mmCIF file of C-alpha atoms in Angstrom:
data_model
loop_
_atom_site.group_PDB
_atom_site.id
_atom_site.type_symbol
_atom_site.label_atom_id
_atom_site.label_comp_id
_atom_site.label_asym_id
_atom_site.label_seq_id
_atom_site.Cartn_x
_atom_site.Cartn_y
_atom_site.Cartn_z
ATOM 1 C CA MET A 361 -5.056 -23.440 -8.144
ATOM 2 C CA THR A 362 -2.216 -22.012 -6.403
ATOM 3 C CA LYS A 363 -2.510 -20.328 -2.992
ATOM 4 C CA ALA A 364 -1.701 -16.518 -2.799
ATOM 5 C CA LYS A 365 1.751 -15.837 -1.264
ATOM 6 C CA THR A 366 0.606 -12.811 0.584
ATOM 7 C CA THR A 367 -2.411 -13.447 2.927
ATOM 8 C CA TYR A 368 -3.669 -11.757 5.984
ATOM 9 C CA THR A 369 -2.169 -12.781 9.444
ATOM 10 C CA GLU A 370 -2.704 -12.185 12.859
ATOM 11 C CA GLN A 371 0.858 -10.577 13.383
ATOM 12 C CA ASN A 372 0.881 -7.394 15.444
ATOM 13 C CA VAL A 373 1.430 -4.165 13.221
ATOM 14 C CA SER A 374 3.156 -2.457 16.065
ATOM 15 C CA GLU A 375 5.104 -5.380 17.119
ATOM 16 C CA PHE A 376 6.233 -5.774 13.574
ATOM 17 C CA ILE A 377 7.558 -2.105 13.147
ATOM 18 C CA ASP A 378 9.275 -2.482 16.451
ATOM 19 C CA SER A 379 10.918 -5.514 15.580
ATOM 20 C CA TYR A 380 11.563 -5.029 11.537
ATOM 21 C CA VAL A 381 12.038 -1.248 10.915
ATOM 22 C CA ASP A 382 15.700 -0.483 11.568
ATOM 23 C CA THR A 383 16.022 3.101 11.697
ATOM 24 C CA GLU A 384 14.346 5.862 13.523
ATOM 25 C CA GLN A 385 13.292 7.819 10.516
ATOM 26 C CA LYS A 386 11.687 4.848 8.950
ATOM 27 C CA LYS A 387 9.845 4.274 12.125
ATOM 28 C CA ILE A 388 8.564 7.801 12.227
ATOM 29 C CA ASP A 389 7.435 7.411 8.383
ATOM 30 C CA SER A 390 6.129 4.144 9.157
ATOM 31 C CA LEU A 391 3.877 5.426 12.024
ATOM 32 C CA ALA A 392 2.694 8.409 9.637
ATOM 33 C CA LEU A 393 1.811 6.234 6.940
ATOM 34 C CA LEU A 394 -0.385 3.988 9.228
ATOM 35 C CA ASP A 395 -2.258 7.295 10.327
ATOM 36 C CA LEU A 396 -2.614 8.290 6.855
ATOM 37 C CA PHE A 397 -3.632 4.992 5.137
ATOM 38 C CA SER A 398 -6.259 4.545 8.135
ATOM 39 C CA LYS A 399 -7.609 7.810 7.676
ATOM 40 C CA TRP A 400 -7.652 7.583 3.799
ATOM 41 C CA SER A 401 -9.238 4.184 3.574
ATOM 42 C CA GLY A 402 -11.164 4.063 6.615
ATOM 43 C CA PHE A 403 -9.745 0.837 7.516
ATOM 44 C CA GLU A 404 -7.231 -0.263 10.541
ATOM 45 C CA PRO A 405 -3.840 -1.640 9.663
ATOM 46 C CA LYS A 406 -3.433 -5.467 9.251
ATOM 47 C CA MET A 407 -0.520 -7.769 8.476
ATOM 48 C CA TRP A 408 -0.260 -9.279 5.068
ATOM 49 C CA GLY A 409 2.483 -11.922 4.962
ATOM 50 C CA PRO A 410 5.636 -11.328 7.059
ATOM 51 C CA THR A 411 6.179 -7.597 5.999
ATOM 52 C CA ILE A 412 3.195 -5.862 4.430
ATOM 53 C CA ILE A 413 0.877 -3.408 6.141
ATOM 54 C CA GLY A 414 -2.477 -3.345 4.682
ATOM 55 C CA PHE A 415 -5.817 -1.670 5.041
ATOM 56 C CA GLY A 416 -9.015 -3.142 3.996
ATOM 57 C CA ILE A 417 -9.712 -6.453 1.708
ATOM 58 C CA TYR A 418 -10.679 -6.529 -2.135
ATOM 59 C CA HIS A 419 -11.242 -10.001 -4.047
ATOM 60 C CA TYR A 420 -9.745 -10.114 -7.280
ATOM 61 C CA LYS A 421 -10.336 -12.681 -10.261
ATOM 62 C CA TYR A 422 -8.556 -12.739 -13.426
ATOM 63 C CA ALA A 423 -9.473 -13.969 -16.787
ATOM 64 C CA SER A 424 -7.202 -16.967 -16.318
ATOM 65 C CA GLY A 425 -9.017 -17.918 -13.419
ATOM 66 C CA HIS A 426 -6.572 -16.926 -10.558
ATOM 67 C CA GLU A 427 -8.338 -15.395 -7.593
ATOM 68 C CA GLY A 428 -7.567 -14.135 -4.330
ATOM 69 C CA SER A 429 -7.660 -11.345 -1.764
ATOM 70 C CA ALA A 430 -5.429 -8.447 -1.350
ATOM 71 C CA PRO A 431 -5.433 -5.100 0.766
ATOM 72 C CA ILE A 432 -7.011 -2.080 -0.800
ATOM 73 C CA LEU A 433 -3.777 0.019 0.232
ATOM 74 C CA GLY A 434 -0.744 -1.024 1.706
ATOM 75 C CA PHE A 435 2.957 -0.543 2.436
ATOM 76 C CA SER A 436 5.968 -2.403 3.484
ATOM 77 C CA PRO A 437 8.876 -0.909 5.093
ATOM 78 C CA ARG A 438 11.587 -2.690 3.163
ATOM 79 C CA LYS A 439 15.203 -2.471 4.231
ATOM 80 C CA ASP A 440 16.060 -0.013 1.471
ATOM 81 C CA LYS A 441 12.958 1.880 0.370
ATOM 82 C CA PHE A 442 9.157 1.694 1.210
ATOM 83 C CA SER A 443 7.147 -0.289 -0.983
ATOM 84 C CA LEU A 444 3.639 1.661 -1.451
ATOM 85 C CA TYR A 445 0.832 -0.489 -2.525
ATOM 86 C CA VAL A 446 -1.317 2.278 -3.998
ATOM 87 C CA PHE A 447 -1.293 2.392 -7.653
ATOM 88 C CA SER A 448 -4.008 1.888 -10.043
ATOM 89 C CA GLU A 449 -3.812 1.920 -13.584
ATOM 90 C CA THR A 450 -5.767 5.123 -14.454
ATOM 91 C CA GLU A 451 -5.193 8.029 -16.339
ATOM 92 C CA LYS A 452 -5.846 10.274 -13.312
ATOM 93 C CA SER A 453 -3.210 8.160 -11.241
ATOM 94 C CA ARG A 454 -0.460 8.344 -14.143
ATOM 95 C CA LYS A 455 -0.967 12.040 -14.425
ATOM 96 C CA ALA A 456 -0.592 12.264 -10.556
ATOM 97 C CA LEU A 457 2.776 10.564 -10.692
ATOM 98 C CA GLU A 458 4.224 13.471 -12.571
ATOM 99 C CA THR A 459 3.888 15.741 -9.051
ATOM 100 C CA LEU A 460 4.362 13.007 -6.556
ATOM 101 C CA GLY A 461 8.052 13.694 -6.189
ATOM 102 C CA LYS A 462 11.146 11.370 -5.879
ATOM 103 C CA TYR A 463 10.040 7.641 -6.625
ATOM 104 C CA LYS A 464 10.441 4.707 -8.508
ATOM 105 C CA MET A 465 7.681 2.670 -10.199
ATOM 106 C CA GLY A 466 7.664 -1.120 -9.767
ATOM 107 C CA LYS A 467 5.188 -3.417 -11.640
ATOM 108 C CA ALA A 468 2.761 -2.924 -8.744
ATOM 109 C CA CYS A 469 4.061 -0.521 -6.487
ATOM 110 C CA ILE A 470 5.878 2.719 -5.913
ATOM 111 C CA TYR A 471 9.027 2.761 -4.087
ATOM 112 C CA ILE A 472 10.170 5.846 -2.105
ATOM 113 C CA LYS A 473 13.008 6.419 0.220
ATOM 114 C CA LYS A 474 11.362 8.519 2.621
ATOM 115 C CA LEU A 475 8.057 10.464 2.949
ATOM 116 C CA ALA A 476 9.997 13.792 2.785
ATOM 117 C CA ASP A 477 10.788 12.902 -0.598
ATOM 118 C CA ILE A 478 7.095 13.069 -1.936
ATOM 119 C CA ASN A 479 4.169 15.199 -1.901
ATOM 120 C CA LEU A 480 1.375 13.810 0.739
ATOM 121 C CA GLU A 481 -1.254 15.484 -1.028
ATOM 122 C CA VAL A 482 -0.402 13.390 -4.230
ATOM 123 C CA LEU A 483 -0.180 10.433 -2.168
ATOM 124 C CA GLU A 484 -3.627 10.842 -0.968
ATOM 125 C CA LEU A 485 -4.747 11.244 -4.487
ATOM 126 C CA LEU A 486 -3.258 8.277 -5.583
ATOM 127 C CA CYS A 487 -4.729 6.532 -2.616
ATOM 128 C CA ARG A 488 -7.997 7.814 -2.983
ATOM 129 C CA GLU A 489 -7.966 6.928 -6.935
ATOM 130 C CA SER A 490 -7.150 3.269 -6.145
ATOM 131 C CA ILE A 491 -9.884 2.773 -3.694
ATOM 132 C CA VAL A 492 -12.356 4.274 -6.313
ATOM 133 C CA TYR A 493 -10.784 2.239 -8.985
ATOM 134 C CA LEU A 494 -11.098 -1.285 -6.741
ATOM 135 C CA LYS A 495 -14.639 -0.490 -5.685
ATOM 136 C CA GLU A 496 -15.622 -0.210 -9.472
ATOM 137 C CA ASN A 497 -13.789 -3.215 -10.603
ATOM 138 C CA HIS A 498 -13.712 -5.373 -7.845
ATOM 139 C CA THR A 499 -15.332 -6.950 -4.848
ATOM 140 C CA TYR A 500 -14.743 -5.589 -1.048
ATOM 141 C CA GLU A 501 -14.657 -8.311 1.376
#
């Protein structure tokens, strides 16, 4: 079995943001996301791999036998855009995307330029819906 590329690390979240995030606005948005995701998930931020900030842990196992752990919610302040790891494939989440604001959808995440481009109430709904989905379909660690 292959080892997951993105795993929990002991890297300090604040030090990561200070050293990695290159604009003042992105730092402000990163700190806001830290507060919001902590509040919505009930978990403290932890680093996953070199650039993902995750909240909580769940265990997944696919029909293929591949399994591993991942953060319940997460984000990464990439150079060009934020990657938000908050989406679950539910009808409620798909409908919420209609009013999220300015974003692009990736295979497993939502990409935004800045928090001002999206509706934070809709982001909260997406995060809470993702938490419910993961609780119902996976095991929390």
